[in-house]
Coordinates of C-alpha atoms in Angstrom, one line a residue:
X1240 CA 0.0 0.0 0.0
X1241 CA 1.0 3.6 -0.5
X1242 CA 1.8 5.3 2.8
X1243 CA -0.9 7.6 4.2
X1244 CA 0.9 10.9 5.1
X1245 CA 0.3 14.3 6.3
X1246 CA -1.7 16.5 3.9
X1247 CA -3.9 13.7 2.6
X1248 CA -7.7 13.6 2.8
X1249 CA -10.3 11.0 2.3
X1250 CA -11.7 7.6 3.4
X1251 CA -8.2 6.1 4.2
X1252 CA -7.5 9.0 6.5
X1253 CA -10.9 8.6 8.0
X1254 CA -10.3 4.9 8.7
X1255 CA -7.0 5.7 10.3
X1256 CA -8.5 8.3 12.5
X1257 CA -11.4 6.0 13.5
X1258 CA -9.0 3.2 14.6
X1259 CA -6.9 5.6 16.5
X1260 CA -10.0 6.9 18.4
X1261 CA -10.9 3.4 19.3
X1262 CA -7.6 3.2 21.0
X1263 CA -8.3 6.4 22.9
X1264 CA -5.9 8.5 21.1
X1265 CA -7.4 12.0 20.7
X1266 CA -7.5 13.8 17.3
X1267 CA -8.7 17.3 16.6
X1268 CA -12.5 17.1 15.6
X1269 CA -12.0 19.6 12.8
X1270 CA -9.5 17.2 11.2
X1271 CA -11.9 14.3 11.7
X1272 CA -14.8 16.2 10.1
X1273 CA -12.7 17.1 7.1
X1274 CA -11.1 13.6 7.0
X1275 CA -7.8 15.5 6.9
X1276 CA -4.4 14.1 7.9
X1277 CA -3.3 17.2 9.8
X1278 CA -1.0 18.0 12.7
X1279 CA -3.3 16.3 15.3
X1280 CA -3.6 13.2 13.3
X1281 CA 0.2 13.1 12.6
X1282 CA 0.8 13.5 16.4
X1283 CA -1.7 10.6 17.1
X1284 CA 0.1 8.3 14.5
X1285 CA 3.5 9.2 16.0
X1286 CA 2.2 8.4 19.5
X1287 CA 0.7 5.0 18.2
X1288 CA 4.0 4.1 16.5
X1289 CA 6.1 4.8 19.7
X1290 CA 3.6 2.8 21.9
X1291 CA 3.7 -0.1 19.5
X1292 CA 7.5 -0.2 19.2
X1293 CA 7.6 0.8 15.6
X1294 CA 10.1 3.1 14.0
X1295 CA 9.6 6.8 14.7
X1296 CA 7.6 8.7 12.3
X1297 CA 4.1 10.0 11.4
X1298 CA 3.2 8.2 8.3
X1299 CA 1.0 5.1 8.2
X1300 CA 3.0 2.6 6.0
X1301 CA 2.1 -1.1 5.7
X1302 CA 3.7 -2.0 9.1
X1303 CA 2.0 0.7 10.9
X1304 CA -1.3 -0.1 9.2
X1305 CA -1.1 -3.8 10.1
X1306 CA -0.3 -3.0 13.8
X1307 CA -3.1 -0.5 13.9
X1308 CA -5.7 -3.0 12.5
X1309 CA -4.6 -5.6 15.0
X1310 CA -4.8 -3.1 17.9
X1311 CA -8.3 -1.8 17.0
X1312 CA -10.0 -5.1 17.1
X1313 CA -12.3 -5.4 20.1
X1314 CA -13.6 -8.7 21.6
X1315 CA -16.6 -9.8 19.6
X1316 CA -15.8 -7.9 16.5
X1317 CA -15.3 -11.0 14.5
X1318 CA -15.5 -14.8 14.7
X1319 CA -12.3 -16.4 15.9
X1320 CA -11.2 -20.0 15.2
X1321 CA -8.2 -21.9 14.5
X1322 CA -6.9 -21.3 11.0
X1323 CA -3.5 -20.7 9.2
X1324 CA -2.4 -18.0 9.2
X1325 CA -3.7 -17.6 12.8
X1326 CA -6.1 -14.7 13.6
X1327 CA -4.1 -12.2 15.6
X1328 CA -5.0 -9.0 17.3
X1329 CA -6.2 -7.1 20.5
X1330 CA -9.6 -9.2 20.4
X1331 CA -7.7 -12.5 20.4
X1332 CA -5.4 -11.2 23.3
X1333 CA -8.5 -10.2 25.3
X1334 CA -10.0 -13.6 24.7
X1335 CA -6.9 -15.3 25.9
X1336 CA -6.7 -13.1 29.0
X1337 CA -10.3 -13.8 29.8
X1338 CA -9.8 -17.6 29.4
X1339 CA -6.6 -17.6 31.4
X1340 CA -8.2 -15.8 34.4
X1341 CA -11.4 -17.9 34.2
X1342 CA -9.4 -21.1 34.6
X1343 CA -8.8 -22.2 31.0
X1344 CA -5.1 -21.9 30.4
X1345 CA -4.1 -21.1 26.7
X1346 CA -0.5 -20.0 27.4
X1347 CA 0.8 -16.5 27.0
X1348 CA -1.5 -13.7 25.9
X1349 CA 0.3 -13.3 22.7
X1350 CA -2.7 -12.3 20.6
X1351 CA -2.4 -15.3 18.2
X1352 CA -5.3 -17.7 18.1
X1353 CA -3.3 -21.0 18.0
X1354 CA -4.1 -24.6 19.0
X1355 CA -3.8 -23.9 22.8
X1356 CA -6.3 -21.2 22.6
X1357 CA -8.6 -23.3 20.6
X1358 CA -8.4 -26.1 23.2
X1359 CA -8.9 -23.7 26.1
X1360 CA -11.9 -22.2 24.3
X1361 CA -13.4 -25.6 23.8
X1362 CA -13.0 -26.4 27.6
X1363 CA -14.7 -23.0 28.5
X1364 CA -17.6 -23.7 26.1
X1365 CA -18.1 -27.1 27.7
X1366 CA -17.8 -25.5 31.1
X1367 CA -20.8 -23.1 30.5
X1368 CA -22.9 -25.6 28.5
X1369 CA -22.2 -24.4 24.9
X1370 CA -21.4 -26.7 22.0
X1371 CA -17.6 -27.1 22.3
X1372 CA -16.4 -26.3 18.8
X1373 CA -13.6 -24.0 19.5
X1374 CA -15.1 -21.2 17.5
X1375 CA -15.8 -17.9 19.2
X1376 CA -19.3 -16.9 17.9
X1377 CA -21.7 -14.4 19.6
X1378 CA -23.0 -17.0 22.0
X1379 CA -19.5 -17.6 23.4
X1380 CA -18.8 -13.8 23.6
X1381 CA -22.1 -13.4 25.5
X1382 CA -20.8 -15.6 28.2
X1383 CA -17.4 -13.9 28.1
X1384 CA -19.1 -10.5 28.5
X1385 CA -21.5 -11.8 31.3
X1386 CA -18.2 -12.8 33.2
X1387 CA -16.3 -9.5 32.4
X1388 CA -16.5 -8.5 36.1
X1389 CA -14.5 -11.7 36.9
X1390 CA -11.6 -11.3 34.5
X1391 CA -11.3 -7.8 33.3
X1392 CA -8.1 -6.1 34.5
X1393 CA -6.8 -9.2 36.2
X1394 CA -3.5 -10.8 35.3
X1395 CA -3.5 -14.2 33.6
X1396 CA -3.2 -17.1 36.2
X1397 CA -1.0 -20.1 36.0
X1398 CA -3.1 -23.2 36.6
X1399 CA -2.8 -24.3 40.3
X1400 CA -5.3 -26.1 42.7
X1401 CA -6.6 -23.9 45.4
X1402 CA -7.2 -25.0 48.9
X1403 CA -9.5 -23.1 51.5
X1404 CA -9.2 -23.0 55.2
X1405 CA -11.7 -24.6 57.6
X1406 CA -13.4 -21.5 58.8
X1407 CA -13.9 -20.0 55.2
X1408 CA -15.2 -23.5 54.0
X1409 CA -17.8 -23.6 56.9
X1410 CA -18.9 -20.0 56.1
X1411 CA -19.5 -21.0 52.4
X1412 CA -21.3 -24.1 53.3
X1413 CA -23.6 -22.1 55.7
X1414 CA -24.4 -19.4 53.2
X1415 CA -25.1 -21.6 50.2
X1416 CA -27.6 -24.3 49.5
X1417 CA -25.8 -26.9 47.5
X1418 CA -27.3 -30.3 46.2
X1419 CA -25.1 -33.2 45.2
X1420 CA -26.0 -36.6 43.7
X1421 CA -24.3 -39.3 41.7
X1422 CA -25.4 -41.1 38.6
X1423 CA -23.6 -44.3 39.2
X1424 CA -22.3 -46.2 42.2
X1425 CA -18.9 -44.7 42.3
X1426 CA -20.2 -41.1 41.7
X1427 CA -22.8 -41.9 44.5
X1428 CA -20.0 -42.9 46.9
X1429 CA -18.1 -39.6 46.1
X1430 CA -21.2 -37.5 46.5
X1431 CA -22.1 -39.1 49.9
X1432 CA -18.6 -38.5 51.2
X1433 CA -18.8 -34.8 50.1
X1434 CA -22.0 -34.6 52.1
X1435 CA -20.3 -36.2 55.2
X1436 CA -17.4 -33.9 55.1
X1437 CA -19.6 -30.8 54.6
X1438 CA -21.8 -32.0 57.7
X1439 CA -18.7 -32.5 59.7
X1440 CA -17.4 -29.1 58.9
X1441 CA -20.4 -27.2 60.2
X1442 CA -23.6 -28.4 61.8
X1443 CA -25.6 -25.9 59.6
X1444 CA -24.2 -27.0 56.4
X1445 CA -26.4 -26.1 53.4
X1446 CA -25.3 -29.2 51.4
X1447 CA -28.0 -31.8 50.6
X1448 CA -27.4 -35.3 49.4
X1449 CA -30.1 -36.4 46.9
X1450 CA -30.7 -39.8 45.4
X1451 CA -31.5 -38.5 41.9
X1452 CA -32.1 -35.3 40.0
X1453 CA -35.8 -35.6 40.6
X1454 CA -35.3 -35.4 44.4
X1455 CA -33.5 -32.0 44.4
X1456 CA -35.1 -29.5 46.6
X1457 CA -36.5 -26.3 45.0
X1458 CA -34.4 -23.7 46.9
X1459 CA -30.9 -24.6 45.9
X1460 CA -28.1 -22.3 44.7
X1461 CA -26.0 -25.0 43.1
X1462 CA -26.6 -28.5 42.0
X1463 CA -23.6 -30.8 41.5
X1464 CA -24.2 -33.8 39.2
X1465 CA -21.5 -36.4 39.6
X1466 CA -20.9 -38.9 36.9
X1467 CA -18.5 -41.7 36.1
X1468 CA -19.0 -41.5 32.3
X1469 CA -19.1 -38.8 29.8
X1470 CA -22.2 -37.6 28.1
X1471 CA -23.5 -39.4 25.0
X1472 CA -22.6 -37.7 21.8
X1473 CA -26.1 -36.9 21.0
X1474 CA -26.8 -35.3 24.4
X1475 CA -27.5 -31.5 24.7
X1476 CA -24.5 -29.6 25.9
X1477 CA -24.6 -28.6 29.5
X1478 CA -22.1 -27.0 32.0
X1479 CA -19.5 -29.7 32.4
X1480 CA -16.2 -30.1 34.2
X1481 CA -14.0 -33.2 33.3
X1482 CA -11.8 -33.6 36.4
X1483 CA -9.2 -35.6 34.7
X1484 CA -8.0 -32.6 32.7
X1485 CA -8.6 -30.0 35.4
X1486 CA -6.0 -28.7 37.9
X1487 CA -7.8 -25.5 38.7
X1488 CA -11.1 -26.7 39.9
X1489 CA -12.1 -23.7 41.9
X1490 CA -11.7 -21.4 38.9
X1491 CA -13.8 -23.7 36.7
X1492 CA -16.6 -24.2 39.2
X1493 CA -16.6 -20.4 39.8
X1494 CA -16.9 -19.6 36.1
X1495 CA -19.7 -22.2 35.6
X1496 CA -21.6 -20.8 38.6
X1497 CA -21.2 -17.1 37.6
X1498 CA -22.1 -18.0 33.9
X1499 CA -25.3 -19.7 34.9
X1500 CA -28.5 -17.7 33.7
X1501 CA -30.7 -18.9 36.7
X1502 CA -30.6 -20.6 40.0
X1503 CA -29.9 -23.2 40.8
X1504 CA -26.8 -23.4 38.7
X1505 CA -26.3 -27.0 37.5
X1506 CA -22.9 -28.3 37.0
X1507 CA -21.9 -31.8 35.8
X1508 CA -18.7 -33.1 37.3
X1509 CA -17.3 -36.0 35.2
X1510 CA -15.1 -38.5 36.9
X1511 CA -14.0 -40.1 33.8
X1512 CA -10.4 -41.2 33.7
X1513 CA -10.2 -40.9 37.5
X1514 CA -12.8 -43.5 38.6
X1515 CA -13.3 -47.0 37.2
X1516 CA -15.0 -50.3 37.9
X1517 CA -11.9 -52.5 37.6
X1518 CA -11.5 -52.8 41.3
X1519 CA -8.7 -50.2 41.6
X1520 CA -10.9 -47.3 42.9
X1521 CA -10.8 -47.6 46.6
X1522 CA -12.7 -46.0 49.4
X1523 CA -9.6 -43.9 50.1
X1524 CA -9.7 -42.7 46.4
X1525 CA -13.4 -41.7 46.9
X1526 CA -12.5 -39.8 50.1
X1527 CA -9.5 -38.0 48.4
X1528 CA -11.8 -37.0 45.4
X1529 CA -14.6 -35.9 47.7
X1530 CA -12.2 -33.6 49.6
X1531 CA -10.9 -32.1 46.3
X1532 CA -14.4 -31.5 45.1
X1533 CA -15.6 -29.8 48.3
X1534 CA -12.5 -27.7 48.5
X1535 CA -13.1 -26.6 44.8
X1536 CA -16.8 -25.8 45.6
X1537 CA -15.9 -23.8 48.7
X1538 CA -13.0 -21.9 47.2
X1539 CA -15.2 -21.0 44.0
X1540 CA -18.0 -19.6 46.2
X1541 CA -15.8 -17.8 48.7
X1542 CA -16.2 -14.4 47.2

């Protein structure tokens, strides 16, 4: 492209001015009205080049134009998915930052939509009950936006399991009504142990152990559905956390709980890959898993 330089007028100048304005860089209104590349626009371009690590100057050459386009994308402006060359820009970086903070690690916020970002996006979609295709359409952006108060302005988090103290766990259990049930024998064993631990933590625990989904009381804040198998391929998507691939359980639970559109929030906890019926899953394993799940729930709701 031919450089856009001082003294020029027209749509190209208007586009540059609009993108700079998106970034919060002020330009004289008279120049914008005239679509004129004047002193104010030149100063804005110079500031953008300096902030972006580009060579000093006030012209918009191809390098500056590409950087300006990348920087002016906002989350939700376009559909993002894995392709070659990778999508890149400020919208991708914002998505990566949101995913990392919400507990779906995609690596460094580098602004490039690569395979790690796709995998993290699929996990997020599964977590909130969307079809996990790894493509960021408006339905995905709607959930990201609903959770903006959770992730915006916070640094990306390295995956790490969180533990919560006894007193704080008791406070959570007293303030929330939580139903838990298991679909199969191992899941029911883990669910009953969660209830036992919660009851031992505080006499006024709000955790309820149910025999089935149909037996859940009406006044719950959260319902945990424990299952030893994955959902059938033809099942409707629902908020799901696969424990085998999850080392930041509290963040995942917190994200699913905050994203729920109504109460109670239903979260399916899949024990696939952890539990099995081959005689190797012991009562000690069930107890360890119950402690981990209850810790995750209490840490997620301790806000």
